DNA sequence: CACCTTTCGTGTAAGATTTCACAATGATAG
DNA sequence: CTATCATTGTGAAATCTTACACGAAAGGTG
């Protein structure tokens, strides 16, 4: 009930968590079922039950899952009980969008700082934050013990910046730069490239 | 060699294409091998060969793959030989970022129009474009025969907007709204929710 | 209480995906 | 021309993932 849980299962937990939160917001009910959850997400009920069964027995026969309880459990499993400070690197349009996005706070993350190497942008106010010079990056990340960063910079500087971040202690990286990044063992990387996603769909058109 | 190709294989083709383009830009060589490509992408060479073999025999024993030729073939397979017009819905910070992103054009897509329902934003200049009122959405999408759209709007309006887009003829949708969308058969949907991606990584920290 | 309905958790079967490993082919060098 | 090396394409094996189907619980009803 601990190690050896497939990545693909972990990958679905945040989806379940998000939908549970929506259900709670709708507030019409205290419990849900694998069938209802699956129907809303386009996933089979069996898969949801099997996924959850990796971590314990959260449901009750005949009733289903208590929404509040399952939400708590999933949050714990995903280490979201306390907030993660996040560093955003790059204060361009995308950095702007990230800094102003208010969807992080409720879901376990807080943008703690934003960096840029352009002296024109340094000092600029962005949401609650002020753009910091990238020369202070290591100092601030180490001081705040930041483990999570988002890359919103051009591709040709993404790998060196990744190296700097990892060196400063970052362990999880979400990159919007359209290149594959190389990181040491134990560092997590996730990518978001809208063009890749669009290209995956055009095949079927 | 035609139908019945696994989605997961299609999903990797854009990654190969992107890396081939990078190789071409580096310009040091005319050919590459499954081994080199795999090494650069963290994918096994066998997988790359098997993936490509679904579509034909693009390589040459002893030599590998001609970069230019393989790039062309993949572009064709993914229907990227001519550009797709894309509608962006939502002219907030994210819509801004998308409208100004210049990584689309080289890779098969052109932002053709951007919509918002806020009268204050309508008429605003954004990159090359002017924000259109969402009331004109159906008219413009039908007229330009737009098949691809990007959703950059709040979650509570995402499903109704999806319905409108699909109704107007959109067949592929990239959504930044943090909810699951329901669409008819034959319409492609892809999601991008940074929080989901971050939550997938925190489990491992 | 007896019966019916709902829904979970799970062993097993089915299906999908990846890896292995090798014959075949082409290039290169002496 | 022959030997050597690199690399592909692919059948078969191994591994991973999903779907099926059912016993067992829990709640509701009369």
XYZ file of C-alpha atoms (C1' of nucleotides) in Angstrom:
470
model
C 0.000 0.000 0.000
C 2.953 2.336 -0.335
C 5.623 2.155 -3.009
C 5.284 0.920 -6.514
C 2.182 2.794 -7.495
C 2.105 3.326 -11.255
C 2.784 6.872 -12.448
C -0.289 6.693 -14.567
C -2.401 6.213 -11.446
C -0.760 9.154 -9.687
C -1.447 11.188 -12.796
C -5.188 10.701 -12.431
C -5.445 11.592 -8.765
C -5.324 15.363 -9.362
C -8.171 14.969 -11.840
C -10.253 13.172 -9.245
C -9.368 15.788 -6.680
C -10.398 18.607 -8.986
C -13.728 17.007 -9.764
C -14.402 16.309 -6.094
C -13.846 19.978 -5.385
C -16.335 20.869 -8.092
C -18.847 18.465 -6.596
C -18.334 20.031 -3.189
C -18.872 23.488 -4.689
C -22.101 22.378 -6.256
C -22.971 21.347 -2.726
C -25.907 19.165 -3.629
C -24.633 16.068 -1.853
C -22.272 14.735 0.755
C -21.214 11.621 -1.116
C -20.425 10.499 -4.633
C -19.823 7.178 -6.336
C -17.159 5.841 -8.641
C -19.878 5.707 -11.246
C -20.849 9.361 -10.898
C -17.249 10.530 -10.790
C -16.371 8.400 -13.782
C -19.342 9.617 -15.739
C -18.392 13.240 -15.152
C -14.793 12.634 -16.182
C -15.190 10.183 -19.024
C -13.385 7.471 -17.051
C -14.700 4.009 -16.182
C -15.924 3.486 -12.640
C -13.780 0.371 -12.318
C -10.690 2.362 -13.046
C -11.485 4.910 -10.391
C -12.113 2.223 -7.805
C -8.930 0.401 -8.698
C -6.879 3.588 -8.652
C -8.133 4.550 -5.208
C -7.696 1.032 -3.886
C -3.932 1.454 -4.227
C -4.018 3.822 -1.279
C -6.649 2.388 1.014
C -10.334 1.764 1.329
C -11.981 5.130 1.137
C -15.492 4.115 0.150
C -18.444 2.387 1.685
C -20.517 -0.228 -0.108
C -23.934 0.931 -1.069
C -23.084 4.571 -0.366
C -19.949 5.450 -2.269
C -17.327 7.962 -1.208
C -17.750 10.812 1.239
C -16.691 13.840 -0.796
C -15.014 15.735 2.007
C -13.147 12.736 3.315
C -11.904 11.592 -0.066
C -10.784 15.113 -0.894
C -8.725 15.184 2.279
C -7.209 11.809 1.591
C -6.225 12.692 -1.953
C -4.767 15.996 -0.798
C -2.652 14.140 1.718
C -1.503 11.561 -0.803
C -0.477 14.312 -3.195
C 1.271 16.247 -0.395
C -1.036 19.206 -0.764
C -1.968 19.633 2.883
C 0.348 22.612 3.138
C 1.115 25.082 0.388
C 4.105 24.844 -1.916
C 5.959 28.041 -2.727
C 6.541 28.339 -6.459
C 9.090 30.399 -8.372
C 8.143 31.699 -11.795
C 11.060 32.330 -14.121
C 10.361 34.741 -16.959
C 8.219 37.859 -16.718
C 6.980 38.015 -20.279
C 3.349 37.689 -21.277
C 3.201 34.161 -19.953
C 4.887 35.072 -16.682
C 2.291 37.822 -16.379
C -0.540 35.371 -16.910
C 0.885 33.010 -14.293
C 1.478 35.757 -11.762
C -2.099 36.969 -12.085
C -3.742 33.556 -12.163
C -5.667 33.087 -8.957
C -6.265 29.377 -9.409
C -3.092 28.317 -7.602
C -3.823 29.259 -4.034
C -6.850 27.063 -3.464
C -5.079 24.061 -4.866
C -1.848 23.889 -2.958
C 0.502 26.389 -4.575
C 1.524 29.991 -4.050
C 3.567 31.998 -6.503
C 6.280 33.203 -4.176
C 8.549 35.071 -6.554
C 9.096 35.927 -10.191
C 12.383 36.501 -11.983
C 13.574 38.038 -15.222
C 16.936 38.883 -16.696
C 15.711 42.040 -18.438
C 16.611 45.115 -16.331
C 13.589 46.868 -17.804
C 11.267 44.328 -16.246
C 13.030 44.010 -12.910
C 11.182 46.022 -10.278
C 7.917 45.925 -12.189
C 4.894 45.090 -10.087
C 3.044 41.966 -11.073
C -0.011 41.033 -9.074
C 1.248 40.949 -5.511
C 4.831 40.459 -6.571
C 7.768 42.475 -7.781
C 9.946 41.124 -10.561
C 13.356 40.136 -9.186
C 16.637 40.135 -11.126
C 17.641 36.651 -12.150
C 21.028 37.235 -10.555
C 19.318 36.886 -7.175
C 17.637 33.652 -8.183
C 19.861 31.177 -6.339
C 19.930 33.310 -3.201
C 16.152 33.688 -2.996
C 15.317 30.107 -3.913
C 17.724 28.740 -1.353
C 16.555 31.164 1.290
C 12.863 30.412 0.763
C 13.646 26.732 0.255
C 11.622 26.686 -2.929
C 11.202 23.236 -4.450
C 8.831 23.996 -7.328
C 9.420 26.282 -10.314
C 7.693 27.239 -13.520
C 9.723 28.057 -16.614
C 8.291 30.745 -18.864
C 11.367 31.668 -20.850
C 12.631 31.201 -24.420
C 13.871 27.745 -25.409
C 17.530 28.614 -25.865
C 17.916 29.638 -22.226
C 15.700 26.927 -20.770
C 18.352 24.243 -20.234
C 20.906 26.486 -18.527
C 18.170 27.984 -16.362
C 17.009 24.485 -15.473
C 20.521 23.643 -14.359
C 20.637 26.737 -12.172
C 17.261 25.980 -10.612
C 18.118 22.365 -9.912
C 21.392 23.477 -8.450
C 19.565 25.844 -6.141
C 17.384 23.015 -4.865
C 14.349 22.928 -7.151
C 12.895 19.418 -7.392
C 9.841 19.907 -9.604
C 9.733 21.934 -12.775
C 6.873 22.846 -15.071
C 8.265 24.082 -18.350
C 6.505 26.073 -21.040
C 9.622 26.128 -23.186
C 9.280 23.918 -26.267
C 12.305 21.725 -25.652
C 13.111 18.533 -23.815
C 15.017 19.259 -20.611
C 17.666 17.086 -19.049
C 17.640 16.885 -15.266
C 19.296 14.674 -12.646
C 17.544 11.651 -11.126
C 14.937 12.613 -8.614
C 13.958 15.890 -10.255
C 10.472 15.928 -11.762
C 9.747 17.697 -15.038
C 6.454 18.367 -16.711
C 5.946 20.104 -20.034
C 3.331 22.335 -21.518
C 3.693 23.155 -25.192
C 0.425 24.234 -26.804
C 1.718 23.480 -30.276
C 2.481 19.883 -29.372
C -1.062 19.558 -28.078
C -2.569 21.072 -31.204
C -0.450 18.877 -33.453
C -1.655 15.804 -31.611
C -5.187 16.717 -32.559
C -4.750 17.731 -36.182
C -3.877 14.155 -37.082
C -7.505 13.253 -36.441
C -9.096 16.129 -38.354
C -0.182 0.889 -42.515
C -3.139 3.251 -42.256
C -5.914 3.044 -39.695
C -5.688 1.722 -36.183
C -2.595 3.521 -35.082
C -2.499 3.865 -31.301
C -3.195 7.350 -29.945
C -0.113 7.070 -27.828
C 2.007 6.740 -30.945
C 0.372 9.782 -32.547
C 1.063 11.627 -29.331
C 4.798 11.147 -29.712
C 5.066 12.237 -33.325
C 4.949 15.966 -32.532
C 7.798 15.446 -30.079
C 9.879 13.774 -32.748
C 9.001 16.526 -35.176
C 10.029 19.221 -32.719
C 13.363 17.565 -32.018
C 14.045 17.048 -35.720
C 13.497 20.756 -36.247
C 15.977 21.495 -33.486
C 18.485 19.152 -35.104
C 17.987 20.895 -38.414
C 18.536 24.277 -36.759
C 21.754 23.070 -35.229
C 22.647 22.219 -38.818
C 25.568 19.973 -38.018
C 24.295 16.979 -39.949
C 21.939 15.773 -42.628
C 20.862 12.573 -40.906
C 20.078 11.271 -37.463
C 19.444 7.863 -35.938
C 16.770 6.452 -33.704
C 19.476 6.162 -31.112
C 20.454 9.825 -31.277
C 16.869 11.022 -31.318
C 15.964 8.756 -28.440
C 18.947 9.853 -26.438
C 18.017 13.498 -26.855
C 14.413 12.868 -25.846
C 14.801 10.263 -23.146
C 12.973 7.676 -25.240
C 14.261 4.258 -26.280
C 15.503 3.904 -29.831
C 13.343 0.811 -30.320
C 10.266 2.791 -29.512
C 11.073 5.466 -32.023
C 11.698 2.895 -34.748
C 8.507 1.034 -33.960
C 6.469 4.240 -33.851
C 7.750 5.365 -37.226
C 7.294 1.916 -38.725
C 3.535 2.337 -38.372
C 3.639 4.857 -41.185
C 6.261 3.523 -43.539
C 9.960 2.899 -43.882
C 11.615 6.251 -43.515
C 15.106 5.169 -42.575
C 18.052 3.511 -44.173
C 20.129 0.789 -42.548
C 23.585 1.879 -41.574
C 22.715 5.558 -42.049
C 19.582 6.363 -40.101
C 16.955 8.931 -41.018
C 17.385 11.904 -43.317
C 16.333 14.826 -41.130
C 14.669 16.869 -43.825
C 12.813 13.942 -45.310
C 11.551 12.634 -41.982
C 10.435 16.121 -40.976
C 8.378 16.355 -44.157
C 6.856 12.945 -43.643
C 5.862 13.665 -40.057
C 4.423 17.033 -41.045
C 2.313 15.304 -43.654
C 1.141 12.613 -41.275
C 0.108 15.240 -38.749
C -1.630 17.339 -41.444
C 0.688 20.257 -40.930
C 1.625 20.867 -44.540
C -0.690 23.866 -44.629
C -1.476 26.196 -41.750
C -4.474 25.846 -39.479
C -6.327 28.995 -38.502
C -6.913 29.092 -34.761
C -9.463 31.053 -32.744
C -8.508 32.172 -29.253
C -11.431 32.683 -26.903
C -10.732 34.931 -23.955
C -8.592 38.057 -24.005
C -7.359 38.029 -20.431
C -3.726 37.654 -19.462
C -3.588 34.189 -20.970
C -5.279 35.271 -24.197
C -2.658 38.036 -24.345
C 0.149 35.556 -23.940
C -1.262 33.344 -26.682
C -1.848 36.228 -29.065
C 1.727 37.402 -28.673
C 3.365 33.991 -28.764
C 5.296 33.676 -31.988
C 5.906 29.961 -31.756
C 2.730 28.989 -33.609
C 3.469 30.149 -37.113
C 6.496 27.970 -37.798
C 4.713 24.910 -36.578
C 1.487 24.827 -38.492
C -0.857 27.238 -36.741
C -1.891 30.868 -37.076
C -3.937 32.744 -34.511
C -6.652 34.079 -36.785
C -8.929 35.816 -34.295
C -9.459 36.492 -30.629
C -12.757 36.961 -28.800
C -13.949 38.335 -25.494
C -17.312 39.095 -23.964
C -16.076 42.154 -22.061
C -16.985 45.333 -23.999
C -13.958 47.006 -22.448
C -11.644 44.538 -24.121
C -13.401 44.404 -27.471
C -11.557 46.549 -29.983
C -8.291 46.346 -28.093
C -5.255 45.633 -30.237
C -3.417 42.462 -29.422
C -0.383 41.632 -31.462
C -1.623 41.751 -35.039
C -5.208 41.198 -33.999
C -8.139 43.147 -32.674
C -10.327 41.648 -29.978
C -13.736 40.736 -31.393
C -17.016 40.642 -29.463
C -18.015 37.091 -28.624
C -21.409 37.755 -30.187
C -19.695 37.591 -33.580
C -18.009 34.304 -32.752
C -20.226 31.951 -34.731
C -20.288 34.239 -37.742
C -16.520 34.643 -37.919
C -15.682 31.003 -37.199
C -18.074 29.780 -39.825
C -16.905 32.339 -42.338
C -13.216 31.565 -41.856
C -14.005 27.860 -41.533
C -11.993 27.640 -38.368
C -11.565 24.116 -37.040
C -9.203 24.713 -34.126
C -9.796 26.830 -31.025
C -8.058 27.626 -27.767
C -10.095 28.291 -24.650
C -8.655 30.842 -22.247
C -11.735 31.668 -20.212
C -12.996 31.005 -16.661
C -14.248 27.503 -15.852
C -17.915 28.343 -15.362
C -18.285 29.554 -18.950
C -16.083 26.911 -20.531
C -18.729 24.272 -21.223
C -21.294 26.615 -22.796
C -18.553 28.223 -24.890
C -17.387 24.776 -25.955
C -20.899 23.983 -27.119
C -21.012 27.197 -29.140
C -17.643 26.514 -30.728
C -18.503 22.948 -31.625
C -21.773 24.139 -33.019
C -19.937 26.622 -35.194
C -17.755 23.869 -36.631
C -14.715 23.653 -34.366
C -13.261 20.136 -34.310
C -10.227 20.517 -32.060
C -10.113 22.375 -28.812
C -7.255 23.164 -26.463
C -8.648 24.221 -23.117
C -6.878 26.059 -20.323
C -9.990 25.990 -18.172
C -9.651 23.623 -15.211
C -12.676 21.478 -15.938
C -13.499 18.389 -17.937
C -15.396 19.266 -21.100
C -18.046 17.194 -22.786
C -18.019 17.192 -26.577
C -19.671 15.128 -29.304
C -17.916 12.198 -30.977
C -15.319 13.301 -33.434
C -14.338 16.478 -31.633
C -10.854 16.439 -30.129
C -10.126 18.024 -26.761
C -6.832 18.604 -25.057
C -6.331 20.162 -21.642
C -3.709 22.309 -20.042
C -4.062 22.933 -16.327
C -0.795 23.922 -14.665
C -2.086 22.985 -11.225
C -2.853 19.437 -12.323
C 0.681 19.183 -13.642
C 2.202 20.521 -10.446
C 0.083 18.206 -8.311
C 1.279 15.230 -10.316
C 4.823 16.093 -9.314
C 4.386 16.918 -5.647
C 3.513 13.301 -4.945
C 7.134 12.419 -5.641
C 8.731 15.167 -3.569
C -36.451 -9.415 9.855
C -36.217 -10.574 4.844
C -35.581 -8.661 0.635
C -33.977 -5.496 -2.727
C -30.801 -2.074 -4.425
C -26.508 0.135 -4.550
C -21.773 0.227 -4.647
C -17.265 -1.052 -3.163
C -12.819 -3.670 -3.522
C -10.471 -7.040 -6.090
C -8.855 -11.454 -8.587
C -8.534 -12.580 -13.123
C -8.807 -12.014 -17.991
C -8.110 -9.183 -21.830
C -5.861 -5.750 -24.186
C -2.252 -2.324 -25.029
C 2.459 -0.880 -24.962
C 7.246 -1.423 -24.505
C 11.395 -3.927 -24.768
C 14.319 -7.342 -26.640
C 17.078 -9.230 -29.946
C 18.311 -10.329 -34.489
C 18.301 -10.890 -39.641
C 18.878 -7.814 -43.287
C 20.762 -3.935 -45.460
C 23.779 -0.198 -46.538
C 28.067 2.376 -45.847
C 33.046 2.385 -45.243
C 37.760 1.074 -45.298
C 41.589 -1.563 -46.653
C 36.122 -7.533 -53.160
C 35.742 -8.722 -48.446
C 35.339 -7.657 -43.803
C 33.597 -4.644 -40.448
C 30.528 -1.513 -38.489
C 26.142 0.975 -37.944
C 21.474 0.994 -38.038
C 16.909 -0.213 -39.557
C 12.379 -2.765 -39.290
C 10.027 -6.295 -36.885
C 8.323 -10.759 -34.669
C 8.087 -12.402 -30.199
C 8.383 -11.868 -25.247
C 7.718 -9.173 -21.358
C 5.524 -5.721 -18.916
C 2.012 -2.568 -17.941
C -2.888 -1.036 -17.926
C -7.693 -1.521 -18.317
C -11.995 -3.934 -18.185
C -14.851 -7.507 -16.442
C -17.530 -9.625 -13.156
C -18.708 -11.009 -8.717
C -18.749 -11.667 -3.566
C -19.493 -8.821 0.223
C -21.068 -5.070 2.644
C -24.317 -1.189 3.669
C -28.642 1.124 3.520
C -33.574 1.325 2.678
C -38.376 -0.650 2.688
C -42.335 -2.954 4.216
